[in-house]
Amino acid sequence: VQIPESAQAETEQGELTAQSQYQASNITKPLNIKYKDRQGVLYTLNDRDLTAKVASDNRSCDFSDVDGVYEIPAKVTFKGKEYVVREVEERAFYRVSTLKEIIIPDTVVTIGDFAFSTSSLNVLSLGMRVKNMNRSAFLEASCQIYINENNPFFKFVGDVLYDMGEMSVVAYFGSEEKDSFVIMDGTKSVGPYAFQDAKIDKVYLPD
């Protein structure tokens, strides 16, 4: 396949930038008898390895009193035990209309499908250990994504978010109309929904 010179130039100008806006505070939150924190977010606990997950379906939560900002804790406590938060389950905050910003701690490794798929989300900050996530996690959101500078798994190259572990395209964020676009050399796959709503006529894959 012959790649147009204009498309090549766009790729070469792309700069590897791990955006970082925050430092995770690694907070701990207590849970009530219903396994929920003060904001009403539900957690699933595993007593065998003392880990926790943000559970699916928290649509009843209201984040208006905290200006729409929710910081997932690094740890939760329940009946005197401490659990490390490792995962955000699929659809955890699906279409939660009062959620504007979410902060992921350094302990979280996996973010499930459609976890933050809500049109109200403006900012998503990823901790240094997040390594399992695809575009569906924030599908309906028009948000800025910030990555802990020490996260080796996700990096921006120009307008594209790449999974550097899987060498795959996670999402394209460009808003301008383009005749063509060249994916970074070494990329092995394109994730689901990666180019949804992109105004590009042709996408060229590396050899």
PDB file of C-alpha atoms in Angstrom:
ATOM      1  CA  VAL A   1       0.000   0.000   0.000  1.00  0.00           C
ATOM      2  CA  GLN A   2       1.377   3.400  -0.947  1.00  0.00           C
ATOM      3  CA  ILE A   3       0.900   5.871   1.874  1.00  0.00           C
ATOM      4  CA  PRO A   4       0.373   9.524   0.881  1.00  0.00           C
ATOM      5  CA  GLU A   5       3.208  11.850   1.909  1.00  0.00           C
ATOM      6  CA  SER A   6       0.748  14.058   3.786  1.00  0.00           C
ATOM      7  CA  ALA A   7      -0.342  11.159   5.939  1.00  0.00           C
ATOM      8  CA  GLN A   8       3.250  10.198   6.667  1.00  0.00           C
ATOM      9  CA  ALA A   9       4.042  13.754   7.759  1.00  0.00           C
ATOM     10  CA  GLU A  10       1.173  13.741  10.239  1.00  0.00           C
ATOM     11  CA  THR A  11       2.484  10.591  11.876  1.00  0.00           C
ATOM     12  CA  GLU A  12       6.090  11.719  12.052  1.00  0.00           C
ATOM     13  CA  GLN A  13       5.069  14.914  13.797  1.00  0.00           C
ATOM     14  CA  GLY A  14       3.194  12.974  16.470  1.00  0.00           C
ATOM     15  CA  GLU A  15       4.994  13.287  19.782  1.00  0.00           C
ATOM     16  CA  LEU A  16       4.979  10.691  22.546  1.00  0.00           C
ATOM     17  CA  THR A  17       3.439  12.490  25.494  1.00  0.00           C
ATOM     18  CA  ALA A  18       2.275  10.892  28.726  1.00  0.00           C
ATOM     19  CA  GLN A  19      -0.052  13.574  30.003  1.00  0.00           C
ATOM     20  CA  SER A  20      -0.155  14.003  33.761  1.00  0.00           C
ATOM     21  CA  GLN A  21      -2.396  16.423  35.627  1.00  0.00           C
ATOM     22  CA  TYR A  22      -2.599  14.870  39.051  1.00  0.00           C
ATOM     23  CA  GLN A  23      -0.950  12.777  41.712  1.00  0.00           C
ATOM     24  CA  ALA A  24      -3.190  10.047  43.085  1.00  0.00           C
ATOM     25  CA  SER A  25      -3.715  10.626  46.796  1.00  0.00           C
ATOM     26  CA  ASN A  26      -4.201   6.902  47.448  1.00  0.00           C
ATOM     27  CA  ILE A  27      -6.964   7.562  49.945  1.00  0.00           C
ATOM     28  CA  THR A  28      -8.842   5.005  52.039  1.00  0.00           C
ATOM     29  CA  LYS A  29     -12.649   5.061  52.372  1.00  0.00           C
ATOM     30  CA  PRO A  30     -14.831   3.209  54.888  1.00  0.00           C
ATOM     31  CA  LEU A  31     -17.811   1.180  53.675  1.00  0.00           C
ATOM     32  CA  ASN A  32     -21.167   0.857  55.423  1.00  0.00           C
ATOM     33  CA  ILE A  33     -23.081  -2.367  56.071  1.00  0.00           C
ATOM     34  CA  LYS A  34     -24.363  -2.277  52.478  1.00  0.00           C
ATOM     35  CA  TYR A  35     -20.779  -2.205  51.116  1.00  0.00           C
ATOM     36  CA  LYS A  36     -21.165   1.397  49.982  1.00  0.00           C
ATOM     37  CA  ASP A  37     -19.039   4.489  50.624  1.00  0.00           C
ATOM     38  CA  ARG A  38     -20.348   7.929  51.584  1.00  0.00           C
ATOM     39  CA  GLN A  39     -21.279   8.720  47.974  1.00  0.00           C
ATOM     40  CA  GLY A  40     -23.242   5.498  47.690  1.00  0.00           C
ATOM     41  CA  VAL A  41     -20.734   3.753  45.418  1.00  0.00           C
ATOM     42  CA  LEU A  42     -20.973  -0.016  45.807  1.00  0.00           C
ATOM     43  CA  TYR A  43     -17.895  -2.233  46.230  1.00  0.00           C
ATOM     44  CA  THR A  44     -17.390  -5.986  45.883  1.00  0.00           C
ATOM     45  CA  LEU A  45     -14.989  -7.469  48.454  1.00  0.00           C
ATOM     46  CA  ASN A  46     -12.808 -10.567  48.213  1.00  0.00           C
ATOM     47  CA  ASP A  47     -11.826 -11.906  51.625  1.00  0.00           C
ATOM     48  CA  ARG A  48      -9.378 -14.444  50.217  1.00  0.00           C
ATOM     49  CA  ASP A  49      -6.877 -11.904  48.889  1.00  0.00           C
ATOM     50  CA  LEU A  50      -8.279  -8.767  50.553  1.00  0.00           C
ATOM     51  CA  THR A  51      -8.978  -7.002  47.262  1.00  0.00           C
ATOM     52  CA  ALA A  52     -11.970  -4.933  46.190  1.00  0.00           C
ATOM     53  CA  LYS A  53     -13.751  -3.911  43.003  1.00  0.00           C
ATOM     54  CA  VAL A  54     -15.964  -0.951  42.232  1.00  0.00           C
ATOM     55  CA  ALA A  55     -19.178  -2.855  41.511  1.00  0.00           C
ATOM     56  CA  SER A  56     -21.383  -2.553  38.432  1.00  0.00           C
ATOM     57  CA  ASP A  57     -24.371  -0.236  38.202  1.00  0.00           C
ATOM     58  CA  ASN A  58     -24.002   2.808  40.423  1.00  0.00           C
ATOM     59  CA  ARG A  59     -26.546   4.833  38.465  1.00  0.00           C
ATOM     60  CA  SER A  60     -28.377   5.842  41.618  1.00  0.00           C
ATOM     61  CA  CYS A  61     -25.312   7.742  42.922  1.00  0.00           C
ATOM     62  CA  ASP A  62     -25.411  11.526  43.027  1.00  0.00           C
ATOM     63  CA  PHE A  63     -22.107  13.422  42.881  1.00  0.00           C
ATOM     64  CA  SER A  64     -23.630  16.904  42.880  1.00  0.00           C
ATOM     65  CA  ASP A  65     -22.480  17.655  46.441  1.00  0.00           C
ATOM     66  CA  VAL A  66     -18.826  17.061  45.455  1.00  0.00           C
ATOM     67  CA  ASP A  67     -19.008  19.101  42.227  1.00  0.00           C
ATOM     68  CA  GLY A  68     -19.201  15.943  40.136  1.00  0.00           C
ATOM     69  CA  VAL A  69     -15.741  14.733  41.157  1.00  0.00           C
ATOM     70  CA  TYR A  70     -15.232  11.188  42.422  1.00  0.00           C
ATOM     71  CA  GLU A  71     -11.882   9.771  43.487  1.00  0.00           C
ATOM     72  CA  ILE A  72     -11.807   6.001  43.651  1.00  0.00           C
ATOM     73  CA  PRO A  73      -9.934   5.050  46.812  1.00  0.00           C
ATOM     74  CA  ALA A  74      -6.774   2.936  46.799  1.00  0.00           C
ATOM     75  CA  LYS A  75      -8.252   1.024  49.732  1.00  0.00           C
ATOM     76  CA  VAL A  76     -11.616   0.502  51.411  1.00  0.00           C
ATOM     77  CA  THR A  77     -12.270  -0.707  54.945  1.00  0.00           C
ATOM     78  CA  PHE A  78     -15.076  -2.965  56.157  1.00  0.00           C
ATOM     79  CA  LYS A  79     -15.514  -4.435  59.659  1.00  0.00           C
ATOM     80  CA  GLY A  80     -11.901  -3.796  60.595  1.00  0.00           C
ATOM     81  CA  LYS A  81     -10.415  -5.240  57.403  1.00  0.00           C
ATOM     82  CA  GLU A  82      -8.611  -3.299  54.694  1.00  0.00           C
ATOM     83  CA  TYR A  83      -9.100  -4.147  51.007  1.00  0.00           C
ATOM     84  CA  VAL A  84      -6.981  -2.914  48.087  1.00  0.00           C
ATOM     85  CA  VAL A  85      -9.056  -1.664  45.133  1.00  0.00           C
ATOM     86  CA  ARG A  86      -7.839  -3.440  41.982  1.00  0.00           C
ATOM     87  CA  GLU A  87     -10.684  -3.155  39.473  1.00  0.00           C
ATOM     88  CA  VAL A  88     -13.572  -1.064  38.220  1.00  0.00           C
ATOM     89  CA  GLU A  89     -16.234  -3.446  36.942  1.00  0.00           C
ATOM     90  CA  GLU A  90     -18.061  -3.009  33.651  1.00  0.00           C
ATOM     91  CA  ARG A  91     -20.806  -0.374  33.638  1.00  0.00           C
ATOM     92  CA  ALA A  92     -19.775   0.789  37.130  1.00  0.00           C
ATOM     93  CA  PHE A  93     -20.720   4.410  36.384  1.00  0.00           C
ATOM     94  CA  TYR A  94     -22.670   3.836  33.185  1.00  0.00           C
ATOM     95  CA  ARG A  95     -24.723   6.938  32.372  1.00  0.00           C
ATOM     96  CA  VAL A  96     -24.325   8.495  35.830  1.00  0.00           C
ATOM     97  CA  SER A  97     -25.366  11.993  34.808  1.00  0.00           C
ATOM     98  CA  THR A  98     -23.816  13.872  37.769  1.00  0.00           C
ATOM     99  CA  LEU A  99     -20.295  12.458  37.252  1.00  0.00           C
ATOM    100  CA  LYS A 100     -17.897  15.015  35.720  1.00  0.00           C
ATOM    101  CA  GLU A 101     -14.456  13.844  36.794  1.00  0.00           C
ATOM    102  CA  ILE A 102     -13.093  10.479  37.894  1.00  0.00           C
ATOM    103  CA  ILE A 103      -9.674   9.835  39.434  1.00  0.00           C
ATOM    104  CA  ILE A 104      -8.248   6.304  39.328  1.00  0.00           C
ATOM    105  CA  PRO A 105      -5.705   5.379  42.035  1.00  0.00           C
ATOM    106  CA  ASP A 106      -2.388   3.654  41.383  1.00  0.00           C
ATOM    107  CA  THR A 107      -3.742   0.366  42.742  1.00  0.00           C
ATOM    108  CA  VAL A 108      -6.337  -0.194  39.983  1.00  0.00           C
ATOM    109  CA  VAL A 109      -5.248  -2.534  37.168  1.00  0.00           C
ATOM    110  CA  THR A 110      -8.443  -3.239  35.222  1.00  0.00           C
ATOM    111  CA  ILE A 111     -11.261  -0.998  33.987  1.00  0.00           C
ATOM    112  CA  GLY A 112     -14.273  -2.841  32.606  1.00  0.00           C
ATOM    113  CA  ASP A 113     -16.251  -2.134  29.453  1.00  0.00           C
ATOM    114  CA  PHE A 114     -18.503   0.945  29.585  1.00  0.00           C
ATOM    115  CA  ALA A 115     -17.324   1.669  33.152  1.00  0.00           C
ATOM    116  CA  PHE A 116     -17.351   5.457  32.625  1.00  0.00           C
ATOM    117  CA  SER A 117     -19.578   5.640  29.575  1.00  0.00           C
ATOM    118  CA  THR A 118     -21.519   8.790  30.403  1.00  0.00           C
ATOM    119  CA  SER A 119     -21.871  11.986  28.387  1.00  0.00           C
ATOM    120  CA  SER A 120     -21.351  14.167  31.471  1.00  0.00           C
ATOM    121  CA  LEU A 121     -17.752  13.020  32.078  1.00  0.00           C
ATOM    122  CA  ASN A 122     -15.171  15.740  31.351  1.00  0.00           C
ATOM    123  CA  VAL A 123     -11.963  14.390  32.911  1.00  0.00           C
ATOM    124  CA  LEU A 124     -10.596  10.857  33.374  1.00  0.00           C
ATOM    125  CA  SER A 125      -7.300  10.489  35.249  1.00  0.00           C
ATOM    126  CA  LEU A 126      -5.559   7.110  35.108  1.00  0.00           C
ATOM    127  CA  GLY A 127      -3.190   5.784  37.760  1.00  0.00           C
ATOM    128  CA  MET A 128       0.196   4.240  37.091  1.00  0.00           C
ATOM    129  CA  ARG A 129      -0.913   0.561  37.124  1.00  0.00           C
ATOM    130  CA  VAL A 130      -3.985   0.681  34.866  1.00  0.00           C
ATOM    131  CA  LYS A 131      -3.221  -1.701  32.009  1.00  0.00           C
ATOM    132  CA  ASN A 132      -6.512  -3.335  30.982  1.00  0.00           C
ATOM    133  CA  MET A 133      -8.915  -0.887  29.316  1.00  0.00           C
ATOM    134  CA  ASN A 134     -10.418  -0.200  25.909  1.00  0.00           C
ATOM    135  CA  ARG A 135     -12.354   2.637  24.268  1.00  0.00           C
ATOM    136  CA  SER A 136     -15.718   1.354  25.471  1.00  0.00           C
ATOM    137  CA  ALA A 137     -14.765   2.319  29.025  1.00  0.00           C
ATOM    138  CA  PHE A 138     -15.450   5.985  28.183  1.00  0.00           C
ATOM    139  CA  LEU A 139     -17.462   5.532  24.991  1.00  0.00           C
ATOM    140  CA  GLU A 140     -20.125   8.220  25.450  1.00  0.00           C
ATOM    141  CA  ALA A 141     -17.836  10.694  27.172  1.00  0.00           C
ATOM    142  CA  SER A 142     -16.196  13.705  25.529  1.00  0.00           C
ATOM    143  CA  CYS A 143     -13.475  13.869  28.117  1.00  0.00           C
ATOM    144  CA  GLN A 144      -9.829  14.725  28.550  1.00  0.00           C
ATOM    145  CA  ILE A 145      -7.696  11.785  29.614  1.00  0.00           C
ATOM    146  CA  TYR A 146      -4.700  12.278  31.850  1.00  0.00           C
ATOM    147  CA  ILE A 147      -2.196   9.517  32.541  1.00  0.00           C
ATOM    148  CA  ASN A 148       0.188   9.157  35.450  1.00  0.00           C
ATOM    149  CA  GLU A 149       3.605   9.825  33.922  1.00  0.00           C
ATOM    150  CA  ASN A 150       4.891   6.528  35.368  1.00  0.00           C
ATOM    151  CA  ASN A 151       2.222   4.417  33.654  1.00  0.00           C
ATOM    152  CA  PRO A 152       4.077   2.250  31.071  1.00  0.00           C
ATOM    153  CA  PHE A 153       0.936   0.825  29.463  1.00  0.00           C
ATOM    154  CA  PHE A 154      -0.900   3.821  27.981  1.00  0.00           C
ATOM    155  CA  LYS A 155       0.674   6.661  26.022  1.00  0.00           C
ATOM    156  CA  PHE A 156      -0.474   9.429  23.699  1.00  0.00           C
ATOM    157  CA  VAL A 157       1.101   9.807  20.275  1.00  0.00           C
ATOM    158  CA  GLY A 158      -0.423  12.943  18.834  1.00  0.00           C
ATOM    159  CA  ASP A 159      -4.200  12.541  18.958  1.00  0.00           C
ATOM    160  CA  VAL A 160      -4.095   8.778  19.526  1.00  0.00           C
ATOM    161  CA  LEU A 161      -4.127   6.869  22.794  1.00  0.00           C
ATOM    162  CA  TYR A 162      -2.137   3.640  22.479  1.00  0.00           C
ATOM    163  CA  ASP A 163      -2.004   0.546  24.653  1.00  0.00           C
ATOM    164  CA  MET A 164       1.767   0.053  24.677  1.00  0.00           C
ATOM    165  CA  GLY A 165       1.541  -3.392  26.274  1.00  0.00           C
ATOM    166  CA  GLU A 166      -0.737  -4.827  23.585  1.00  0.00           C
ATOM    167  CA  MET A 167       0.560  -2.401  20.939  1.00  0.00           C
ATOM    168  CA  SER A 168      -2.981  -1.463  19.975  1.00  0.00           C
ATOM    169  CA  VAL A 169      -4.949   1.694  19.236  1.00  0.00           C
ATOM    170  CA  VAL A 170      -7.308   2.504  22.119  1.00  0.00           C
ATOM    171  CA  ALA A 171      -8.861   5.735  20.881  1.00  0.00           C
ATOM    172  CA  TYR A 172      -8.448   8.522  18.357  1.00  0.00           C
ATOM    173  CA  PHE A 173      -9.250  11.996  19.730  1.00  0.00           C
ATOM    174  CA  GLY A 174      -8.696  14.211  16.699  1.00  0.00           C
ATOM    175  CA  SER A 175     -11.630  16.440  15.797  1.00  0.00           C
ATOM    176  CA  GLU A 176     -10.485  17.791  12.411  1.00  0.00           C
ATOM    177  CA  GLU A 177     -11.486  16.280   9.083  1.00  0.00           C
ATOM    178  CA  LYS A 178      -8.625  14.368   7.428  1.00  0.00           C
ATOM    179  CA  ASP A 179      -8.213  12.513   4.158  1.00  0.00           C
ATOM    180  CA  SER A 180      -5.978   9.906   5.775  1.00  0.00           C
ATOM    181  CA  PHE A 181      -4.210   8.860   8.944  1.00  0.00           C
ATOM    182  CA  VAL A 182      -1.289   6.493   9.550  1.00  0.00           C
ATOM    183  CA  ILE A 183      -1.195   4.320  12.660  1.00  0.00           C
ATOM    184  CA  MET A 184       2.129   4.164  14.520  1.00  0.00           C
ATOM    185  CA  ASP A 185       4.707   1.599  13.408  1.00  0.00           C
ATOM    186  CA  GLY A 186       4.673  -1.538  15.525  1.00  0.00           C
ATOM    187  CA  THR A 187       0.934  -1.387  16.183  1.00  0.00           C
ATOM    188  CA  LYS A 188      -0.589  -4.863  16.056  1.00  0.00           C
ATOM    189  CA  SER A 189      -4.302  -4.182  16.421  1.00  0.00           C
ATOM    190  CA  VAL A 190      -7.061  -1.578  16.611  1.00  0.00           C
ATOM    191  CA  GLY A 191      -9.338  -1.791  19.620  1.00  0.00           C
ATOM    192  CA  PRO A 192     -13.147  -1.688  19.567  1.00  0.00           C
ATOM    193  CA  TYR A 193     -14.676   1.745  18.898  1.00  0.00           C
ATOM    194  CA  ALA A 194     -11.168   3.242  18.535  1.00  0.00           C
ATOM    195  CA  PHE A 195     -12.086   5.428  15.558  1.00  0.00           C
ATOM    196  CA  GLN A 196     -15.742   5.979  16.367  1.00  0.00           C
ATOM    197  CA  ASP A 197     -16.884   9.448  15.200  1.00  0.00           C
ATOM    198  CA  ALA A 198     -13.459  10.134  13.651  1.00  0.00           C
ATOM    199  CA  LYS A 199     -13.624  12.368  10.568  1.00  0.00           C
ATOM    200  CA  ILE A 200     -11.076  10.383   8.559  1.00  0.00           C
ATOM    201  CA  ASP A 201     -11.578   8.932   5.085  1.00  0.00           C
ATOM    202  CA  LYS A 202      -8.761   6.365   5.197  1.00  0.00           C
ATOM    203  CA  VAL A 203      -6.727   4.763   7.988  1.00  0.00           C
ATOM    204  CA  TYR A 204      -3.406   3.143   7.048  1.00  0.00           C
ATOM    205  CA  LEU A 205      -2.066   0.235   9.076  1.00  0.00           C
ATOM    206  CA  PRO A 206       1.681  -0.409   9.456  1.00  0.00           C
ATOM    207  CA  ASP A 207       3.194  -3.287   7.442  1.00  0.00           C
TER     208      ASP A 207
END
